[in-house]
PDB file of C-alpha atoms in Angstrom:
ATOM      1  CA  UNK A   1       5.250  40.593  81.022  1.00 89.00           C
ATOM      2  CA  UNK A   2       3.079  43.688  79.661  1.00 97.00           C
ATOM      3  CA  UNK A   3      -0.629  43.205  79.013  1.00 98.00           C
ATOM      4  CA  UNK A   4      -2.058  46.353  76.794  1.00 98.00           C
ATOM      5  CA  UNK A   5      -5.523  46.633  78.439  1.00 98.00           C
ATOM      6  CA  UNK A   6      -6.749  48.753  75.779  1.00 98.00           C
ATOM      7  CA  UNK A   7      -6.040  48.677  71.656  1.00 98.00           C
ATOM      8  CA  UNK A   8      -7.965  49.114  68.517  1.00 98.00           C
ATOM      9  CA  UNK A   9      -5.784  46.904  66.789  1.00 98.00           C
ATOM     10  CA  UNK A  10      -8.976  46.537  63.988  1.00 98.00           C
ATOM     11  CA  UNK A  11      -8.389  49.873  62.986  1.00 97.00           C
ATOM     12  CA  UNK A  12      -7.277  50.447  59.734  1.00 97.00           C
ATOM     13  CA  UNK A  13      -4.346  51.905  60.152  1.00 97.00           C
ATOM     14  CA  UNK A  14      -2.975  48.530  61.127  1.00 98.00           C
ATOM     15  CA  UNK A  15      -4.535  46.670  58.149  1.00 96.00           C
ATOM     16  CA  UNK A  16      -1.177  46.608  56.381  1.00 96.00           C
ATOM     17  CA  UNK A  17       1.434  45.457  58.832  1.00 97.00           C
ATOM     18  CA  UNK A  18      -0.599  43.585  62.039  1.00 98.00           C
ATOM     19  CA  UNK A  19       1.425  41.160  62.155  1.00 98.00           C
ATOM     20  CA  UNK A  20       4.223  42.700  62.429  1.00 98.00           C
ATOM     21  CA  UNK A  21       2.639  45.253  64.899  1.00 98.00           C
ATOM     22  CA  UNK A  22       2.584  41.613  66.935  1.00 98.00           C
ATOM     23  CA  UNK A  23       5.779  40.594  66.256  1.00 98.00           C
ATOM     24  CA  UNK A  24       7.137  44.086  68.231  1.00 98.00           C
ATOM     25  CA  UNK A  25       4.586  43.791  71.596  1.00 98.00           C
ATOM     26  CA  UNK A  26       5.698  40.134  71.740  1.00 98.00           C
ATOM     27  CA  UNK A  27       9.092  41.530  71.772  1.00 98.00           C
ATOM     28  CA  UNK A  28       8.607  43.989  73.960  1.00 97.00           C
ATOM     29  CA  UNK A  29       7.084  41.710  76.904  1.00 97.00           C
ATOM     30  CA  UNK A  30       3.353  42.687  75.745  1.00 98.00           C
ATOM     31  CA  UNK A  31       1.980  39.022  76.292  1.00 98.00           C
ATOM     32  CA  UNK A  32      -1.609  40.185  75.718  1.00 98.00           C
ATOM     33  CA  UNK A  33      -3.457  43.111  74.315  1.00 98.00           C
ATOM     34  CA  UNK A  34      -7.370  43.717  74.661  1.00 98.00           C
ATOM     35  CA  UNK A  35      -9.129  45.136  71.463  1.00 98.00           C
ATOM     36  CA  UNK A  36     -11.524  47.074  72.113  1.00 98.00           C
ATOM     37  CA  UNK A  37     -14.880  47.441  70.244  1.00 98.00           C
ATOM     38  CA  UNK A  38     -16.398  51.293  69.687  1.00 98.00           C
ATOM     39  CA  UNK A  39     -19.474  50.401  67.581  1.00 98.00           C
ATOM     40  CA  UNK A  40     -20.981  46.969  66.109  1.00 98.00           C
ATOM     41  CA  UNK A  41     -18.380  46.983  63.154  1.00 98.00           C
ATOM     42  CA  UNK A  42     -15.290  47.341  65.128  1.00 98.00           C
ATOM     43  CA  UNK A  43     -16.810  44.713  67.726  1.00 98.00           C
ATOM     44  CA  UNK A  44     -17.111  41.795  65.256  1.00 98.00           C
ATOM     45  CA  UNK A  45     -14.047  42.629  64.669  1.00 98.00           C
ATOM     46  CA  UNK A  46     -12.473  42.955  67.557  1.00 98.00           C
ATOM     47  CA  UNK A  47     -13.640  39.055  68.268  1.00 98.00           C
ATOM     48  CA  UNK A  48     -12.642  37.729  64.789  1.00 98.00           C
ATOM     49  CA  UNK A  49      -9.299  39.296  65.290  1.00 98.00           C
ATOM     50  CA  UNK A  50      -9.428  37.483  69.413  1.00 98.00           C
ATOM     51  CA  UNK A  51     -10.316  33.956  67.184  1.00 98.00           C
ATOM     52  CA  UNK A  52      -7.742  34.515  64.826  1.00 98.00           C
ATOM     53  CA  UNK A  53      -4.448  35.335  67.448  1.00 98.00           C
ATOM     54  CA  UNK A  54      -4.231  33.449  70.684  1.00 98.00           C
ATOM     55  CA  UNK A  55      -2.487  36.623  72.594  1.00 98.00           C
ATOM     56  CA  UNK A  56      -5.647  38.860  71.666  1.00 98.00           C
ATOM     57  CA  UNK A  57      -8.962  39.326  73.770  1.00 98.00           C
ATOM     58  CA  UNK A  58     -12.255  41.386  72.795  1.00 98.00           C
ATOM     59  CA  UNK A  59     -14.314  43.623  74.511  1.00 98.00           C
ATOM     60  CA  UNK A  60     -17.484  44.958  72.985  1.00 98.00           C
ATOM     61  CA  UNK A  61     -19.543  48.166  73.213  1.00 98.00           C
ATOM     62  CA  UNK A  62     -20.600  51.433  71.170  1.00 98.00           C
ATOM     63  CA  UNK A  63     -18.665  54.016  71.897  1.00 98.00           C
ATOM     64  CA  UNK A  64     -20.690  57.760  73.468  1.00 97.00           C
ATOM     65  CA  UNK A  65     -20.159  59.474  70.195  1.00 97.00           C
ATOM     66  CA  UNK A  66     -20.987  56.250  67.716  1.00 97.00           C
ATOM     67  CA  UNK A  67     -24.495  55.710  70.090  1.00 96.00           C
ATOM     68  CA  UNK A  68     -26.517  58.326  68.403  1.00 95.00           C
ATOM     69  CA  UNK A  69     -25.915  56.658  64.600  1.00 96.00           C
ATOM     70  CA  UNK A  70     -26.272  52.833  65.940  1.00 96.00           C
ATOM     71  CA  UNK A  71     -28.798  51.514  63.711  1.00 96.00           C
ATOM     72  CA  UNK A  72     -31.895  49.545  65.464  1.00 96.00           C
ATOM     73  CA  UNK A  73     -30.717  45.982  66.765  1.00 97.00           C
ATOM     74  CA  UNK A  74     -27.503  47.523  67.106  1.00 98.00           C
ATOM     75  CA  UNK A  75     -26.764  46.528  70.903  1.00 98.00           C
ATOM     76  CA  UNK A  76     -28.671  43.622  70.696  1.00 98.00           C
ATOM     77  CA  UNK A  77     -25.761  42.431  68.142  1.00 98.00           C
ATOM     78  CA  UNK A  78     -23.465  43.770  71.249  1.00 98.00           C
ATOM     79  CA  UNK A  79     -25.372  41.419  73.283  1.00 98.00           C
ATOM     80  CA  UNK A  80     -24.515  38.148  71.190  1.00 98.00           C
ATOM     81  CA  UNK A  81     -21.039  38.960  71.155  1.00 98.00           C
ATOM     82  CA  UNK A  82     -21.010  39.676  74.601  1.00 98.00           C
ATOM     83  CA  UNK A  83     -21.050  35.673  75.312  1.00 98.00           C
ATOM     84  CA  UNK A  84     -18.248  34.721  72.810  1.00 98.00           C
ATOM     85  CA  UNK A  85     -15.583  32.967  74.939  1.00 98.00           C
ATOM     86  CA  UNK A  86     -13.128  35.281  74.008  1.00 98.00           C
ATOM     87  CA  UNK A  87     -14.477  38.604  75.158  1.00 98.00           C
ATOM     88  CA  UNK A  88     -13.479  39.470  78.746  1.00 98.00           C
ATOM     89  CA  UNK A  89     -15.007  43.159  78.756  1.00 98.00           C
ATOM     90  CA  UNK A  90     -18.257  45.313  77.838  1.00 98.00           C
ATOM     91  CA  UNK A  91     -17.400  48.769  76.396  1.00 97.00           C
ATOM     92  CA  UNK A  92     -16.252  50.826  75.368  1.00 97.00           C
ATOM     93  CA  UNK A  93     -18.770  52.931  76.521  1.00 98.00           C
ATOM     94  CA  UNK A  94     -19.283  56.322  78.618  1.00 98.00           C
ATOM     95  CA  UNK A  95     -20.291  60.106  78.316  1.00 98.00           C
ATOM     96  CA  UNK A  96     -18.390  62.700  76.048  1.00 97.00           C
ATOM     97  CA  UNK A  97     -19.239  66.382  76.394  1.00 96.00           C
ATOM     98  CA  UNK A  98     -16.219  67.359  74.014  1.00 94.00           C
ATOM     99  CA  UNK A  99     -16.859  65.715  70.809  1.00 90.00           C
ATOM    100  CA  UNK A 100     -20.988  65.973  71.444  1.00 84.00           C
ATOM    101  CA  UNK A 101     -21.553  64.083  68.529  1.00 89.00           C
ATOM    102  CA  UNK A 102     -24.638  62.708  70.408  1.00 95.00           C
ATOM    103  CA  UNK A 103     -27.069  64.405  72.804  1.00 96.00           C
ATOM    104  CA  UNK A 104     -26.150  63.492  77.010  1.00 96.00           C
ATOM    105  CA  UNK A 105     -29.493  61.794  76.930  1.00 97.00           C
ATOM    106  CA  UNK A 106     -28.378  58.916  74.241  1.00 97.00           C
ATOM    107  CA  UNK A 107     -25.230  58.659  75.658  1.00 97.00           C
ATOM    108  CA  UNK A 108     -26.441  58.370  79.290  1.00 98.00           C
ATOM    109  CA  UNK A 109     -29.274  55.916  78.139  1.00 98.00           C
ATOM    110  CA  UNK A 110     -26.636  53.637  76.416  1.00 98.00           C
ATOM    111  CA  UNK A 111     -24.367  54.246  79.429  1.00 98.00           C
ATOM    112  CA  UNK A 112     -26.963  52.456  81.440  1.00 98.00           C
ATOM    113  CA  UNK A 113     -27.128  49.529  78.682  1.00 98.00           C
ATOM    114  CA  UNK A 114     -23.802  48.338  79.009  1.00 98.00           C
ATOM    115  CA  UNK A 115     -23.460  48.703  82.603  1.00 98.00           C
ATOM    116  CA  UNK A 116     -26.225  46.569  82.636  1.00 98.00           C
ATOM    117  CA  UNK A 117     -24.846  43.904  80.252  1.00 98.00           C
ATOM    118  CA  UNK A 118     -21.627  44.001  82.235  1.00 98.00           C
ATOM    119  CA  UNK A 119     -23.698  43.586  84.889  1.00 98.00           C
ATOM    120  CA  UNK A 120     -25.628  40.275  83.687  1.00 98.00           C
ATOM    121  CA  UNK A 121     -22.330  39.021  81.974  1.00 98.00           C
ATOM    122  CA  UNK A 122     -20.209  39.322  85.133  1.00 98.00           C
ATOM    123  CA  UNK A 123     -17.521  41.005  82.759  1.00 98.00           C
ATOM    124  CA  UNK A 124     -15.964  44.797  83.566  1.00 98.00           C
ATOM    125  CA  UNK A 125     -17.173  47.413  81.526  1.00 98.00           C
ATOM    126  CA  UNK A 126     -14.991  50.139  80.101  1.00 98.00           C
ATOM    127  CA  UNK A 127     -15.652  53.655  80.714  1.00 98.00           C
ATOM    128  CA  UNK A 128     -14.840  56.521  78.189  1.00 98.00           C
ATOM    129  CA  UNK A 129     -14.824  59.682  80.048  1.00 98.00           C
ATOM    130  CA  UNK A 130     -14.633  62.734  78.395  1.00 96.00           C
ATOM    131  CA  UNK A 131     -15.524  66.210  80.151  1.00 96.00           C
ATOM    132  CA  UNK A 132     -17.571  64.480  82.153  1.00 97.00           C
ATOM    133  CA  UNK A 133     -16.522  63.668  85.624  1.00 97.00           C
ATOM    134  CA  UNK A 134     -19.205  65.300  87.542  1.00 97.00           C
ATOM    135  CA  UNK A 135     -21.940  63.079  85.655  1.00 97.00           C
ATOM    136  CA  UNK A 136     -19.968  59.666  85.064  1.00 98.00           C
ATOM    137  CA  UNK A 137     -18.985  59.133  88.911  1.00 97.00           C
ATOM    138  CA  UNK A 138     -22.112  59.135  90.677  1.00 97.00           C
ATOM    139  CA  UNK A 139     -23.321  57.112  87.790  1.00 98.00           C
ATOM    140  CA  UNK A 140     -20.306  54.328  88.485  1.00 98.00           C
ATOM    141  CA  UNK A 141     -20.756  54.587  92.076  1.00 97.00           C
ATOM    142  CA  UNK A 142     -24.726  53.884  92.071  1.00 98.00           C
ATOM    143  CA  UNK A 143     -24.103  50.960  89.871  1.00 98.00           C
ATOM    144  CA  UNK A 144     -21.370  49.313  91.318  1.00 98.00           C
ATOM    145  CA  UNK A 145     -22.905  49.763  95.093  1.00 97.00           C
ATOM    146  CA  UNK A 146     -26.163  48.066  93.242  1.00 97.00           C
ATOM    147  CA  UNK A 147     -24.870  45.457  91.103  1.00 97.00           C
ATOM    148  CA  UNK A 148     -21.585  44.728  92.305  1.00 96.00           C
ATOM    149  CA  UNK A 149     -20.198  45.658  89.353  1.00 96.00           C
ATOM    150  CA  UNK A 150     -16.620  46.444  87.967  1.00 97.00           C
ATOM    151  CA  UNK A 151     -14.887  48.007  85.454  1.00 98.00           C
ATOM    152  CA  UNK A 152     -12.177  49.685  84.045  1.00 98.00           C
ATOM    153  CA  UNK A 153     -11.774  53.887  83.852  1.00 98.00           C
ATOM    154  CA  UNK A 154     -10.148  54.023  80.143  1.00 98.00           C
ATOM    155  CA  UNK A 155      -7.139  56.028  79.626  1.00 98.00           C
ATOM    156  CA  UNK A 156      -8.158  58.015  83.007  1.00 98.00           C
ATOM    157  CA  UNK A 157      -7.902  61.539  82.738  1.00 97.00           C
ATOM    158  CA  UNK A 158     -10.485  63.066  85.463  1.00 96.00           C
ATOM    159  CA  UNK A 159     -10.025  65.056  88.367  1.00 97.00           C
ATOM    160  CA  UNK A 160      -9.511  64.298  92.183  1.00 97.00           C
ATOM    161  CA  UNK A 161     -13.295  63.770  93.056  1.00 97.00           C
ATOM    162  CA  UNK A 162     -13.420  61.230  89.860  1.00 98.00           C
ATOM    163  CA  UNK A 163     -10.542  59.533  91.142  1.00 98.00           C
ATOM    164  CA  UNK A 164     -11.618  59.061  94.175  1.00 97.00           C
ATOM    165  CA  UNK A 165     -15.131  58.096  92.717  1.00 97.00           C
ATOM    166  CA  UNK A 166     -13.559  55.665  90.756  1.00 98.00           C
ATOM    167  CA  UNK A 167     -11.551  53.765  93.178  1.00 98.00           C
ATOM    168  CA  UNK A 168     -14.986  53.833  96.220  1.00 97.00           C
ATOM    169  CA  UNK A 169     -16.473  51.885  93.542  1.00 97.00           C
ATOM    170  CA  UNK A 170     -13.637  48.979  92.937  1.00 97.00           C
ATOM    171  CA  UNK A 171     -12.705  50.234  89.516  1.00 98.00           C
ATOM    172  CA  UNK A 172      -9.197  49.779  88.162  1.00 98.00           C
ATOM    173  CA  UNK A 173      -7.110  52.386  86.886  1.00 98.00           C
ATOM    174  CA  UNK A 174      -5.810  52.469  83.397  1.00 98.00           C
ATOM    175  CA  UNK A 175      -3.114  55.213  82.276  1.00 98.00           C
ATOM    176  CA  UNK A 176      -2.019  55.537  79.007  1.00 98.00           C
ATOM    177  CA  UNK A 177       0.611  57.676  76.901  1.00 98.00           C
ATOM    178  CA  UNK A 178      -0.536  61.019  77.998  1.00 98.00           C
ATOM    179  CA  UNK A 179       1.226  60.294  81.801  1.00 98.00           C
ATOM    180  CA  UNK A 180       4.672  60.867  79.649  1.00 98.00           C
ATOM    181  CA  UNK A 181       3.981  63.629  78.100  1.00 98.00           C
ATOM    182  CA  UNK A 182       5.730  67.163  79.647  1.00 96.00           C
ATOM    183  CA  UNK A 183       1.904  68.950  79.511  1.00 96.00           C
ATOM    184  CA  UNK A 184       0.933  65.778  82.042  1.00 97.00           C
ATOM    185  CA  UNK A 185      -0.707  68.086  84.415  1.00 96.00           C
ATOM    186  CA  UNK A 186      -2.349  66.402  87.437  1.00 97.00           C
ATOM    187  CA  UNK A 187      -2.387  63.427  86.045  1.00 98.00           C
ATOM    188  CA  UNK A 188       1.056  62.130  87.399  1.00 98.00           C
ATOM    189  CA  UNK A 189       0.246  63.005  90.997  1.00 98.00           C
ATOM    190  CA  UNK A 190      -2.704  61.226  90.946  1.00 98.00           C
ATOM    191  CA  UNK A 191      -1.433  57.596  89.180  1.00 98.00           C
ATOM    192  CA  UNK A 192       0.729  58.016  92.438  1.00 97.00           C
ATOM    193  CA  UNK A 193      -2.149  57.919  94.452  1.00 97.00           C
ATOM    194  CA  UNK A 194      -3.147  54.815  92.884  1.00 98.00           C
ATOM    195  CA  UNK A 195      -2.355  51.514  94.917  1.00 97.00           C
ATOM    196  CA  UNK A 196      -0.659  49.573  92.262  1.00 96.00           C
ATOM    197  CA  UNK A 197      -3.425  46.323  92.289  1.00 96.00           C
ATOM    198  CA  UNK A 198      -5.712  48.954  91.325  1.00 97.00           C
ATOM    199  CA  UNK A 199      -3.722  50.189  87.842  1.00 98.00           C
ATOM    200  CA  UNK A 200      -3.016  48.529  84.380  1.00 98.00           C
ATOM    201  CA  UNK A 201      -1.324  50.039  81.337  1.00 98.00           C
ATOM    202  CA  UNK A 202      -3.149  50.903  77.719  1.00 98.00           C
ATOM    203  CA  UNK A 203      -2.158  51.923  74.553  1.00 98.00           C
ATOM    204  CA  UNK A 204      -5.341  53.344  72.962  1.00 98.00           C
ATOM    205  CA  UNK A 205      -3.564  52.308  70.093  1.00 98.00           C
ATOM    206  CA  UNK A 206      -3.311  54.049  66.789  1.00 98.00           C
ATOM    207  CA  UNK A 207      -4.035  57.017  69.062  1.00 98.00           C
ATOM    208  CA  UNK A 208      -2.120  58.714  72.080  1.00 98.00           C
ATOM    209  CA  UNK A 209       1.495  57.484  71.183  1.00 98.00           C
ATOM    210  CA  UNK A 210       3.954  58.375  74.599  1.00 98.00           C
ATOM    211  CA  UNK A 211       6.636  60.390  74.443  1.00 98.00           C
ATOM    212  CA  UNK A 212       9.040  60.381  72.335  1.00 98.00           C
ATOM    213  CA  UNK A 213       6.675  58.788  69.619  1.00 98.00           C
ATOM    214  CA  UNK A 214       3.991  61.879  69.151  1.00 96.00           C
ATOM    215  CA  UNK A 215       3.089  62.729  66.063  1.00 95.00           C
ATOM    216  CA  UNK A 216       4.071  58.420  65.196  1.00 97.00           C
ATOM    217  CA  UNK A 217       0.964  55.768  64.674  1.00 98.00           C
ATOM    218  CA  UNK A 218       0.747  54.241  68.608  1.00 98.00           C
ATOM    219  CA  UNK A 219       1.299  50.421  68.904  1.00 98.00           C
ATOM    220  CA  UNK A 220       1.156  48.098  71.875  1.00 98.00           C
ATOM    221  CA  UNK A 221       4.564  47.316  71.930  1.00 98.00           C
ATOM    222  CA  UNK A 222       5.033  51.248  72.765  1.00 98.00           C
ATOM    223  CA  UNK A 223       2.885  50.486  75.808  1.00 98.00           C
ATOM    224  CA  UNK A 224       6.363  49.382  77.745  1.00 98.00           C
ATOM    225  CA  UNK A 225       7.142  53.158  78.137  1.00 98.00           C
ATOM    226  CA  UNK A 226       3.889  53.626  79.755  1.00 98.00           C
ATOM    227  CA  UNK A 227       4.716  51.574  82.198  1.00 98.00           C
ATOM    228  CA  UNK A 228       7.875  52.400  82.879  1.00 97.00           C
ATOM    229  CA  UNK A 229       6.987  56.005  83.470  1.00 98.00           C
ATOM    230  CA  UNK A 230       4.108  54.633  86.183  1.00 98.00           C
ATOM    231  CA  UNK A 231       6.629  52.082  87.925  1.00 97.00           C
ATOM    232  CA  UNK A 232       9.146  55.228  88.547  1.00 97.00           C
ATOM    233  CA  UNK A 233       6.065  57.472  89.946  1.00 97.00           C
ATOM    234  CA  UNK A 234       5.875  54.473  92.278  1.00 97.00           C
ATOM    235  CA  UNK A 235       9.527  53.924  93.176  1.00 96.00           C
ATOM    236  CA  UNK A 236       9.381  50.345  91.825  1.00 95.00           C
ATOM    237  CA  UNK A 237      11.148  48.776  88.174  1.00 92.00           C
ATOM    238  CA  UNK A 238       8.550  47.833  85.728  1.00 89.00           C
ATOM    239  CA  UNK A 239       9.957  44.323  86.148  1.00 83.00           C
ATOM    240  CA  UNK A 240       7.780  43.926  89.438  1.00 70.00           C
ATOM    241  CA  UNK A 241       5.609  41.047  89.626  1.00 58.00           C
TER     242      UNK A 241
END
């Protein structure tokens, strides 16, 4: 059994065809998939989506580079959705110096905002990390040594000191397509280094499909060679308990 920690399954690009989309993952073992909110739209969403099939969750949050157009009340709406039953995570949120479609100062202050929802929710908060290792660990670290706080580092793609970051402050682990690709880099070495209670599997669906599917719309149900690619890294089948 395959959960997909991370989909945007109320994207449009599955408007036509969902459930059939859900059909495959339930196919291929994906019991549960997370959808993941990136501004207020795609939040309700993500919940009425979590109402509407019993093997979807929500998680709310404005995405980095969505903070800086948020309208006023905007994460106050985030906070109301925050205590539907269904939601089991805050985010996704972060800091993104590639895209800079907002200044570090928004995205930091928001940052803070959802840490401290997940905080006050007891819920894990995603992290979107983008170029931005040496700000976003000593941020994670702070918080979860003062709250007691967890969360989840999104599709991780940081360097040693963020891994290690990451893990001092209790956060799991969650690799996505890119591990299967041949321009992996350092990431494969480093999922290694991961104990295996500390990492999950994500789509980051329509986006990041694995190999041999680039170039193809991403799906949960593709989320299977994710982790197959992971559980050989570790010398274990994906079958493992």
């Amino acid at each position: 059994m395959l959960v997909d920690t991370h989909a945007h399954l109320m994207d449009t690009a599955f408007a036509g065809d969902l459930p059939a989309v859900l059909d495959r993952a339930a196919a291929a073992g994906v019991v549960a998939m997370v959808c993941v909110g990136y501004d207020e739209g795609s939040s309700e969403a993500a919940v009425k989506l979590s109402e509407q099939y019993p093997q979807l969750l929500a998680a709310v949050g404005i995405h980095p580079n969505a903070s800086g157009a948020a309208r006023p009340g905007a994460f106050e709406r985030i906070e109301e959705l925050a205590q539907h039953p269904r939601v089991v995570g805050i985010g996704e949120t972060g800091l993104d110096n590639f895209r800079k479609r907002t200044s570090p100062a928004v995205q930091r202050e928001w940052l803070l905002r959802h840490l401290d929802l997940a905080a006050r929710r007891d819920l894990p908060v995603i992290v979107h990390n983008r170029d931005a290792d040496a700000e976003v660990g000593p941020i994670l670290l702070d918080w979860a040594k003062s709250s007691g706080g967890r969360g989840v580092l999104h599709c991780f793609s940081g360097d040693d000191d963020m891994l290690a970051a990451g893990l001092e402050a209790g956060f799991t682990v969650s690799i996505a397509g890119p591990l299967t690709y041949k321009n992996a880099g350092g990431l494969p070495a480093r999922a290694q280094r991961v104990p295996l209670d500390r990492l999950v599997v994500e789509t980051d669906c329509p986006y990041l499909p694995p190999h041999p599917h680039r170039g193809q719309r991403n799906e949960p149900a593709l989320v299977r060679l994710t982790a197959t690619r992971l559980a050989e890294l570790h010398g274990v089948t994906v079958e493992r308990p």
